[in-house]
PDB file of C-alpha atoms and ligand atoms in Angstrom:
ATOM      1  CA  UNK F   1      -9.499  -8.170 -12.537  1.00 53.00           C
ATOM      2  CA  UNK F   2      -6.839 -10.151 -10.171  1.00 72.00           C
ATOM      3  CA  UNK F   3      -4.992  -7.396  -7.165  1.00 87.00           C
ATOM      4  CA  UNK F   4      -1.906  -6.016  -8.457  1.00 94.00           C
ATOM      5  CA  UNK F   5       1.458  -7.042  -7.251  1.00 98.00           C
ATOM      6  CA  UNK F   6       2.888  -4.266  -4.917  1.00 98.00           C
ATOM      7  CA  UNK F   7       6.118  -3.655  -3.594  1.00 98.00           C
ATOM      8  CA  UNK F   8       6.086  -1.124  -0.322  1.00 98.00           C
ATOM      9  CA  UNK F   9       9.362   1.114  -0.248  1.00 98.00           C
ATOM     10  CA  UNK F  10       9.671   2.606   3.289  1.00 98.00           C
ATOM     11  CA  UNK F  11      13.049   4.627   5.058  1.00 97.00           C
ATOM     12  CA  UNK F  12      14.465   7.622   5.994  1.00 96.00           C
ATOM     13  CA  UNK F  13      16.110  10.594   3.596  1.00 91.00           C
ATOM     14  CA  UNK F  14      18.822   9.935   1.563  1.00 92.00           C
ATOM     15  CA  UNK F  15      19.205   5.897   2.122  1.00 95.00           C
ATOM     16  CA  UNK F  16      18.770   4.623  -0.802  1.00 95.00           C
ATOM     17  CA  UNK F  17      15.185   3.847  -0.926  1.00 97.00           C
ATOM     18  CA  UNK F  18      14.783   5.874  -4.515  1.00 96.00           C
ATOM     19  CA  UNK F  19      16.710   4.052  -6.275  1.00 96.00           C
ATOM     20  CA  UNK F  20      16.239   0.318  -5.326  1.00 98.00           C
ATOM     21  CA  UNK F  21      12.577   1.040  -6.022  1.00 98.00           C
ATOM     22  CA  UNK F  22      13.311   1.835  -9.319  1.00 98.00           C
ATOM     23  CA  UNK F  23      15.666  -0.929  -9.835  1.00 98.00           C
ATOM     24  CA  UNK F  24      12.915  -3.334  -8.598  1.00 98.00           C
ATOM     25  CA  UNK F  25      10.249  -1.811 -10.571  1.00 98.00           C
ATOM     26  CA  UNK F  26      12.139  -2.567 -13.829  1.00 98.00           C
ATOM     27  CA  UNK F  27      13.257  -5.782 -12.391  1.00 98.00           C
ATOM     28  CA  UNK F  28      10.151  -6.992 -12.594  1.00 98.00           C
ATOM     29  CA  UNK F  29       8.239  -4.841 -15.329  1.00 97.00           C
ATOM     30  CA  UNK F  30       5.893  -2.886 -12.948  1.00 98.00           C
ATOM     31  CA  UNK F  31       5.686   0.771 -12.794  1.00 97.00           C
ATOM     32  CA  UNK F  32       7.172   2.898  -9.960  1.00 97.00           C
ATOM     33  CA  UNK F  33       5.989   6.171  -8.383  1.00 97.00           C
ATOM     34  CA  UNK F  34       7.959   8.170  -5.977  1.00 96.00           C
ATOM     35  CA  UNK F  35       5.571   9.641  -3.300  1.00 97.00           C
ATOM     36  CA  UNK F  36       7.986  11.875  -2.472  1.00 96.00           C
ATOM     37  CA  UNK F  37       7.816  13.625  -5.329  1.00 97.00           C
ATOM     38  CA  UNK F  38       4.372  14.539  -5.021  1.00 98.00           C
ATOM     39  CA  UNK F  39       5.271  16.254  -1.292  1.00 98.00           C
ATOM     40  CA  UNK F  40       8.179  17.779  -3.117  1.00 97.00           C
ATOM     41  CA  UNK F  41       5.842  19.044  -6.354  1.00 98.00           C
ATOM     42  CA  UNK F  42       3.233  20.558  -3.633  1.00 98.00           C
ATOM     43  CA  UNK F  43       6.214  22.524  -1.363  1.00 98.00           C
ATOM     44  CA  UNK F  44       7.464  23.958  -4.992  1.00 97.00           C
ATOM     45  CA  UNK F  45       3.690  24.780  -5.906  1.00 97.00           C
ATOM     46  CA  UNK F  46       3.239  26.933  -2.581  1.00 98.00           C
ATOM     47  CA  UNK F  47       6.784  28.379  -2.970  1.00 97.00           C
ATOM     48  CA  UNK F  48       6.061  29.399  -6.099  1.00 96.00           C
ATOM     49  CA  UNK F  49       2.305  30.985  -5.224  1.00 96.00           C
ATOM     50  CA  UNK F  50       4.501  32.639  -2.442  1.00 97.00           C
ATOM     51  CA  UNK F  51       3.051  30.652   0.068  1.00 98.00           C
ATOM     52  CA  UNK F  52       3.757  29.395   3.488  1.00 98.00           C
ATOM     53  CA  UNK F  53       4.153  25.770   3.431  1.00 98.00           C
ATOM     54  CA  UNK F  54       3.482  25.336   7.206  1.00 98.00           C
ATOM     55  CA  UNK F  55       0.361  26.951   6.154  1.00 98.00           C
ATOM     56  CA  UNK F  56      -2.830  24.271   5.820  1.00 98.00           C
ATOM     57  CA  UNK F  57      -4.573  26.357   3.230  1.00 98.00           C
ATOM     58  CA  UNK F  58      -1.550  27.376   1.146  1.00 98.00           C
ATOM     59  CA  UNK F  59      -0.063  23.400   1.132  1.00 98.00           C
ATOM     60  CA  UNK F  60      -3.794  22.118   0.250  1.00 98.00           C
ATOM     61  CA  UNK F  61      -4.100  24.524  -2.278  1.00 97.00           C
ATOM     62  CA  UNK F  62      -0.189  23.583  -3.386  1.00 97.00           C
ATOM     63  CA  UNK F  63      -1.481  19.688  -3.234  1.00 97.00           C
ATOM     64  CA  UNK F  64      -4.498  20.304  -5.782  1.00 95.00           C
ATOM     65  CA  UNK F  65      -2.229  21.882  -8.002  1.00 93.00           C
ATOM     66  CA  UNK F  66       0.270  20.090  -8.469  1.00 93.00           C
ATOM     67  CA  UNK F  67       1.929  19.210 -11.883  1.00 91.00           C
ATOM     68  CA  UNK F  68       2.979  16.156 -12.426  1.00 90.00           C
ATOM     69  CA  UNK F  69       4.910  16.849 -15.336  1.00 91.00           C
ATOM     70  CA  UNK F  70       6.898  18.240 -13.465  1.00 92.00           C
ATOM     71  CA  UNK F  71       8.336  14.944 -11.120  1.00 90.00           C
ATOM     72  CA  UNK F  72      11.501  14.942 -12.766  1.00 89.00           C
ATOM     73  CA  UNK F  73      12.390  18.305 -12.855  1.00 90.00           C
ATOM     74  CA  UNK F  74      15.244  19.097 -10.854  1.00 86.00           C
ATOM     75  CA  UNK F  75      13.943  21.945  -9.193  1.00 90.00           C
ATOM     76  CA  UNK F  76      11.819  19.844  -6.687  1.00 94.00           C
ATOM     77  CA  UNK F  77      15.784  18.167  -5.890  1.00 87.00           C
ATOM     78  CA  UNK F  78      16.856  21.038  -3.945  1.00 85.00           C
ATOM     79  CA  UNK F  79      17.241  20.774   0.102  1.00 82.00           C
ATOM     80  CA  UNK F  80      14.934  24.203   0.223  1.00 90.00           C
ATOM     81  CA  UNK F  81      12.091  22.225  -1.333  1.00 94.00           C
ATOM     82  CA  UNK F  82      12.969  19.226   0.363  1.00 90.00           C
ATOM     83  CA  UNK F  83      12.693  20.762   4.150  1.00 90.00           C
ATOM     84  CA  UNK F  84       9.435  22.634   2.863  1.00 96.00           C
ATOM     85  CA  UNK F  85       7.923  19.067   1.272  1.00 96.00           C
ATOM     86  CA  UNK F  86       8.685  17.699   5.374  1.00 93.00           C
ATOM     87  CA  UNK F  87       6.199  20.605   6.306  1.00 96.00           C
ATOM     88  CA  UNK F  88       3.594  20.223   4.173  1.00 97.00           C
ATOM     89  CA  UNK F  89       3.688  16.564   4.729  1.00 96.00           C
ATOM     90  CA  UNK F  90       3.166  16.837   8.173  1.00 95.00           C
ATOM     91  CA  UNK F  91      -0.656  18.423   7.383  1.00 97.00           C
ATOM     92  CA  UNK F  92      -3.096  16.014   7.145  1.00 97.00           C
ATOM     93  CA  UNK F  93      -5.402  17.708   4.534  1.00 97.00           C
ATOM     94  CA  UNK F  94      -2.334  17.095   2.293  1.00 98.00           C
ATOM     95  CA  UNK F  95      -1.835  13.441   2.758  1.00 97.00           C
ATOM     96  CA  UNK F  96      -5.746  13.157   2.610  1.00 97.00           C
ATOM     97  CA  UNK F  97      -5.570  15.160  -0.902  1.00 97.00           C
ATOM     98  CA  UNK F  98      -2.599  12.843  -2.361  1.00 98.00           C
ATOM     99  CA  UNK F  99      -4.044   9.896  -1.154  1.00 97.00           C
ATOM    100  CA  UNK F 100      -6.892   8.949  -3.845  1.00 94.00           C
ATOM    101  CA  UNK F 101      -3.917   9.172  -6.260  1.00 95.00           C
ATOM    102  CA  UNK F 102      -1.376   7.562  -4.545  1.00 97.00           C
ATOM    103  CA  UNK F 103      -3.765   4.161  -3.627  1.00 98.00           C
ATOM    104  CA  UNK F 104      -5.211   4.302  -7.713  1.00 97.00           C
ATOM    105  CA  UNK F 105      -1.368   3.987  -9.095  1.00 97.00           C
ATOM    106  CA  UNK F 106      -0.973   1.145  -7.012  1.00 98.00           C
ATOM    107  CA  UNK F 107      -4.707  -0.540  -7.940  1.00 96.00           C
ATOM    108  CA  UNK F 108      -4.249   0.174 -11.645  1.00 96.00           C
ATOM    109  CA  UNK F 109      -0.380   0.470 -12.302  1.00 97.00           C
ATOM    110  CA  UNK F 110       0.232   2.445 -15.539  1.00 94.00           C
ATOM    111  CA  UNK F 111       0.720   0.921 -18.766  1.00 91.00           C
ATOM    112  CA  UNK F 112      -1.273  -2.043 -17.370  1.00 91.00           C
ATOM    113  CA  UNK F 113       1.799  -3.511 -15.325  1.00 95.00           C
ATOM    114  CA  UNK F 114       0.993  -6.306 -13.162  1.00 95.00           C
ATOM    115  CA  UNK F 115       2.858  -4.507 -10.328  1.00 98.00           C
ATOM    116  CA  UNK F 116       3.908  -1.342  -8.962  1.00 98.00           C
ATOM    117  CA  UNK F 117       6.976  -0.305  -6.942  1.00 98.00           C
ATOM    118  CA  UNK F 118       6.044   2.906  -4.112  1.00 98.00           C
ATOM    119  CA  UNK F 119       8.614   4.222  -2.189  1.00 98.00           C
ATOM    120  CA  UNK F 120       8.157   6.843   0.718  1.00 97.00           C
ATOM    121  CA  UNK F 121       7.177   7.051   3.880  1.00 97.00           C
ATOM    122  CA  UNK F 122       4.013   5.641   4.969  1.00 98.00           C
ATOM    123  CA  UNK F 123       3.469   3.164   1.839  1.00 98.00           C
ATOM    124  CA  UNK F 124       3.422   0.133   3.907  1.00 98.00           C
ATOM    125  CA  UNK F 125       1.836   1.666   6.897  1.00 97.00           C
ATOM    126  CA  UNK F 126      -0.867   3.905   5.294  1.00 97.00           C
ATOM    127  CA  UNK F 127      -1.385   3.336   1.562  1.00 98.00           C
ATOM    128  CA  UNK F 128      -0.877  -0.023   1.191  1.00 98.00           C
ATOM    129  CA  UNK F 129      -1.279  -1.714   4.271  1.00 98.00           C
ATOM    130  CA  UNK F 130      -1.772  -5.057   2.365  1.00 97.00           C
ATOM    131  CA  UNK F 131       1.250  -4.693   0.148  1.00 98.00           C
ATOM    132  CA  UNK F 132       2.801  -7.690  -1.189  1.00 98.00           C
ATOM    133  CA  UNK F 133       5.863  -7.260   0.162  1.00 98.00           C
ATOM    134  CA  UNK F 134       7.506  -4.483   2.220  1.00 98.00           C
ATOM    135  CA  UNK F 135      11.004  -2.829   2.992  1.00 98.00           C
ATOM    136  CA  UNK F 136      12.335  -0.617   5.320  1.00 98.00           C
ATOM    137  CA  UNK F 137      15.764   0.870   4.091  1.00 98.00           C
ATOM    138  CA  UNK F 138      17.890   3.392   6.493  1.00 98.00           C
ATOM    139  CA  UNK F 139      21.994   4.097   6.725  1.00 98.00           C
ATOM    140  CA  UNK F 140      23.679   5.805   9.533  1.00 98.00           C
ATOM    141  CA  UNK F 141      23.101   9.516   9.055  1.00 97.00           C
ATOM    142  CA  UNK F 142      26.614  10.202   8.197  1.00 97.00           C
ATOM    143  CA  UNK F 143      26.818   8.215   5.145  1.00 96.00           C
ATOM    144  CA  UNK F 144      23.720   9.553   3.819  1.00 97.00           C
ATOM    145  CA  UNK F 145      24.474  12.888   4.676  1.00 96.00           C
ATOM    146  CA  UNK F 146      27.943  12.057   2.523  1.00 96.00           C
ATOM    147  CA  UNK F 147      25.729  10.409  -0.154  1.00 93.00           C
ATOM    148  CA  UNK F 148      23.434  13.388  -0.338  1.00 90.00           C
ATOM    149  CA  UNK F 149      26.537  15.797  -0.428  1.00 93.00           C
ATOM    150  CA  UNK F 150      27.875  13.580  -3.340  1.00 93.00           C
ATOM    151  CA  UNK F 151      24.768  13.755  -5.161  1.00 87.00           C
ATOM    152  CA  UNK F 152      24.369  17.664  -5.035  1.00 85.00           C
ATOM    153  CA  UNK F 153      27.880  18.061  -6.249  1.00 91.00           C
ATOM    154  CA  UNK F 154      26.962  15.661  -9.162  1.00 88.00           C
ATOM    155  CA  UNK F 155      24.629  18.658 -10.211  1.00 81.00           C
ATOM    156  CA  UNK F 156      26.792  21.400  -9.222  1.00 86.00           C
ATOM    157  CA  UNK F 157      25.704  22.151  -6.268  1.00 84.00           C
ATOM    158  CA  UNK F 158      28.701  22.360  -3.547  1.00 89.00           C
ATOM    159  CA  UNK F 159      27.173  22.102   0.256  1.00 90.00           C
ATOM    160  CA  UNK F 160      29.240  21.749   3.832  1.00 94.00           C
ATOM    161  CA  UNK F 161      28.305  17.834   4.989  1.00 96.00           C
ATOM    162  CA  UNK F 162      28.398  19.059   8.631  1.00 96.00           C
ATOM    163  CA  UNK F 163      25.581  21.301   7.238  1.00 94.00           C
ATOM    164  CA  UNK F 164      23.660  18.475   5.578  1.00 93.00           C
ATOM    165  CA  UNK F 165      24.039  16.208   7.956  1.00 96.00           C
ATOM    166  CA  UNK F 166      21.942  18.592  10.533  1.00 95.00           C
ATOM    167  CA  UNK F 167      19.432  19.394   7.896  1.00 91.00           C
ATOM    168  CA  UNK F 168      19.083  15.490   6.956  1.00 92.00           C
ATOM    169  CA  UNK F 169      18.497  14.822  10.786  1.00 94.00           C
ATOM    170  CA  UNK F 170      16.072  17.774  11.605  1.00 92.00           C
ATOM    171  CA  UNK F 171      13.948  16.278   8.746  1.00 90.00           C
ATOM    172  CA  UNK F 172      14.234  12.604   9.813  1.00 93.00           C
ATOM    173  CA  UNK F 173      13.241  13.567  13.027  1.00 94.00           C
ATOM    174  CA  UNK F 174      10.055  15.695  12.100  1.00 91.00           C
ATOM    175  CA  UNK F 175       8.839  12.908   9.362  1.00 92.00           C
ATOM    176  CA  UNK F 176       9.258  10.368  12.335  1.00 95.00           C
ATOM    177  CA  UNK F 177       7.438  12.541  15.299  1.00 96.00           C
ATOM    178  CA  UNK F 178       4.883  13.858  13.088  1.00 93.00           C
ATOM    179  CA  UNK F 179       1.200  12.408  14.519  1.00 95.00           C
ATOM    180  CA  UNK F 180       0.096  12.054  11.122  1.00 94.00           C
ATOM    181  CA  UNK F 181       1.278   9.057   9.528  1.00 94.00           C
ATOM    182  CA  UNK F 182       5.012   9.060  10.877  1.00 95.00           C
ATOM    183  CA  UNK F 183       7.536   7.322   9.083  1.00 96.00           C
ATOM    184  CA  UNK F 184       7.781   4.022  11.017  1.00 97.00           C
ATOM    185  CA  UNK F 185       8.902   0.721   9.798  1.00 98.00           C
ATOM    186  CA  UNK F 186       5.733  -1.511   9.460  1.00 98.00           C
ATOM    187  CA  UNK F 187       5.570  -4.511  11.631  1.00 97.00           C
ATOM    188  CA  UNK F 188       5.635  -6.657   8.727  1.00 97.00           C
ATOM    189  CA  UNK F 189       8.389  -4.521   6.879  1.00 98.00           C
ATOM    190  CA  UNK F 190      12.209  -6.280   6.464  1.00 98.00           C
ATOM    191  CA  UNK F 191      14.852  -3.386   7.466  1.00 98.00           C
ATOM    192  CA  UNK F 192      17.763  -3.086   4.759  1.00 98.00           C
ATOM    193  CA  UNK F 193      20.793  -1.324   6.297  1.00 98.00           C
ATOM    194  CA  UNK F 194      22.510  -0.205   3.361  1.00 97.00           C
ATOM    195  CA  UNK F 195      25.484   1.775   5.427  1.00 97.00           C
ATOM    196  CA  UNK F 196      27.915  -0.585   4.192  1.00 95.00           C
ATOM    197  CA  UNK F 197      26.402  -1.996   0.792  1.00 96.00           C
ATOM    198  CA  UNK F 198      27.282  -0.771  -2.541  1.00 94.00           C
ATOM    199  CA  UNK F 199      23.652   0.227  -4.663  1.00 94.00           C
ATOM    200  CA  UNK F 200      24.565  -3.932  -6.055  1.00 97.00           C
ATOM    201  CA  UNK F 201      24.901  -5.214  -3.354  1.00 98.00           C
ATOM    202  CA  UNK F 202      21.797  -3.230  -2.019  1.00 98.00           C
ATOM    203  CA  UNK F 203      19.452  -4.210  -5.006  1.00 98.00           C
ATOM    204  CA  UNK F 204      20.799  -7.824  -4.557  1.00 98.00           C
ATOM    205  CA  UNK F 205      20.133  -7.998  -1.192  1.00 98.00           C
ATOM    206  CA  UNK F 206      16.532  -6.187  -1.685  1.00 98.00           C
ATOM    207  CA  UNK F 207      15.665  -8.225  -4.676  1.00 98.00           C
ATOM    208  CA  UNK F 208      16.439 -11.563  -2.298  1.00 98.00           C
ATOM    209  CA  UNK F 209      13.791 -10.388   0.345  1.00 98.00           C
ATOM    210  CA  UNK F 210      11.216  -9.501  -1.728  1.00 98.00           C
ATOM    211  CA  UNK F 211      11.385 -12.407  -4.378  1.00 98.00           C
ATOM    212  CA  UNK F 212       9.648 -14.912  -3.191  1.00 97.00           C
ATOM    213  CA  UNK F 213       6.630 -12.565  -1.871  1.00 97.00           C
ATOM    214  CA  UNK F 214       6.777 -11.609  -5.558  1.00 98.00           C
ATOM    215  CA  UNK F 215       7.427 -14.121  -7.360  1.00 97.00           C
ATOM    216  CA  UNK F 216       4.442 -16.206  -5.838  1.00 97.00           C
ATOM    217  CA  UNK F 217       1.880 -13.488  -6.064  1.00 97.00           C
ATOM    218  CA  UNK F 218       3.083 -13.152  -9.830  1.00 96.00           C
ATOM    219  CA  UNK F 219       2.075 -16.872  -9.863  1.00 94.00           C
ATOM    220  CA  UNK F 220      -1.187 -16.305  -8.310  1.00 92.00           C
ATOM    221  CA  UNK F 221      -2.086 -14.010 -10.841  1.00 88.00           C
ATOM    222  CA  UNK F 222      -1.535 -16.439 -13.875  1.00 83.00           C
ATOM    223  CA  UNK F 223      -3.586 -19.121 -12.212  1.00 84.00           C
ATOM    224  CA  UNK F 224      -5.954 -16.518 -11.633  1.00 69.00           C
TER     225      UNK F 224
HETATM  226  O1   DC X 301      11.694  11.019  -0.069  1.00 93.64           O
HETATM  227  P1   DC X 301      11.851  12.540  -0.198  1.00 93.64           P
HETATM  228  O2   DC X 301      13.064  13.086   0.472  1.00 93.64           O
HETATM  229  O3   DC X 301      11.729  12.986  -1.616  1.00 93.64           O
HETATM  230  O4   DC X 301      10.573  13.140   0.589  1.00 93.64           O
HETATM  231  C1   DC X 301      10.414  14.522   0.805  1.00 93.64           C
HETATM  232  C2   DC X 301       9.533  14.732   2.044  1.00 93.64           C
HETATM  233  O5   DC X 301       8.200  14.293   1.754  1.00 93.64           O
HETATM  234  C3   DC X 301       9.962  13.961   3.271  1.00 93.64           C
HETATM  235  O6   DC X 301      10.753  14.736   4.155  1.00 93.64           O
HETATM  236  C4   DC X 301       8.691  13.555   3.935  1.00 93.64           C
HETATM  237  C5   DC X 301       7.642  13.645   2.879  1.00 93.64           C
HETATM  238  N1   DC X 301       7.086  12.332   2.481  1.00 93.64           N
HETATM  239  C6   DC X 301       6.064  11.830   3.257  1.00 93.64           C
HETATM  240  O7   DC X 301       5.716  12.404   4.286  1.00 93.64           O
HETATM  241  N2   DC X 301       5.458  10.672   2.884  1.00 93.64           N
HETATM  242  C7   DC X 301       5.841  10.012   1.797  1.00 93.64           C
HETATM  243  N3   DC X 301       5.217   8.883   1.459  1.00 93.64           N
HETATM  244  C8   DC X 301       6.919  10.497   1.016  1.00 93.64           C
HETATM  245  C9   DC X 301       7.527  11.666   1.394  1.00 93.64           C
END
């Protein structure tokens, strides 16, 4: 069976990333998976067991639990399971318990898609090393902090930006000094500053980087 096409979504909180991997994905007909979700699903799993996500056993135990029905669910949206998802993401019996997972989506992308879309943290740098193509995305911290805000009010959740802003930087700065698999932007990664880009103009200007990384490996494939 020929390598499946994969695109590596890499940046910081609240730039973007989510949703021009998703826009990509059904771009080009492959499946997507949000790795933060699964971080997010094991923090909510050890909150809920009354656990202490700092705690190695309690987020392992969280990781090997995790339901996966359970990725859309608001609940795993909030900034509480956000900051504890940072934590448990920072133990590397976690990442090493998500990993077999996270590396089989990409080999065999559901619904036999000849691609797959992975956005997160480490995707280029750890789980796919050998992606097809690869982007970085980050905005100044103000404008996702006011992006963030304007999301949380969309589900009726009113927050202080000042407030946000210092939460969205604490947890920037922990997923990038972390020793275990930091968020860094690959060597072979293209950075997308989408501070001043509307989501088009984002998803245009993603969709012209990766293209013809993609578009050629699709072509690959057929001659096979
Ligand atoms: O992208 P997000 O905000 O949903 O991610 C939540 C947390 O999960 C984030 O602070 C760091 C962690 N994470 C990670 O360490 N590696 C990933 N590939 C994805 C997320």
């Amino acid at each position: 069976m020929s390598k499946s096409v994969v695109i590596a979504v890499d940046g910081t909180a609240a730039s973007g990333k989510g949703t021009l991997a998703k826009r990509l994905a059904a771009h080009f007909g492959f499946a997507h998976l949000d790795s933060g979700a699964l971080y997010r699903l094991t923090a909510l799993a050890v909150l809920q067991a009354g656990g202490d996500p700092a705690d190695p056993a309690d987020a392992v135990r969280g990781a090997q639990t995790i339901d996966l029905s359970l990725a859309g669910d608001l609940a795993i949206r909030t900034d509480k399971v956000g900051q504890a998802a940072s934590q448990v993401a920072a133990i590397g019996a976690v990442r090493q318990a998500l990993l077999d997972f996270q590396r089989g989506f990409l080999a065999s992308p559901p619904g036999g898609s000849p691609g797959a879309v992975m956005d997160g943290r480490d995707i280029g740098t750890v789980i796919s090393p050998d992606a097809t193509a690869k982007l970085y995305v980050d905005a100044r911290p103000e404008l996702r902090a006011h992006r963030r805000w304007l999301e949380l009010k969309g589900m009726g959740i009113e927050r202080d930006e000042q407030g946000l802003l210092a939460e969205l930087n604490a947890r920037d700065a922990a997923d990038k000094s972390r020793p275990i698999s930091p968020l860094v932007q690959a060597p072979d990664a293209v950075l997308l500053d989408t501070s001043d880009l509307s989501i088009d103009a984002a998803f245009a200007a993603a969709l012209a980087l990766v293209s013809p990384r993609i578009e050629g490996a699709l072509k690959d494939r057929h001659r096979g």
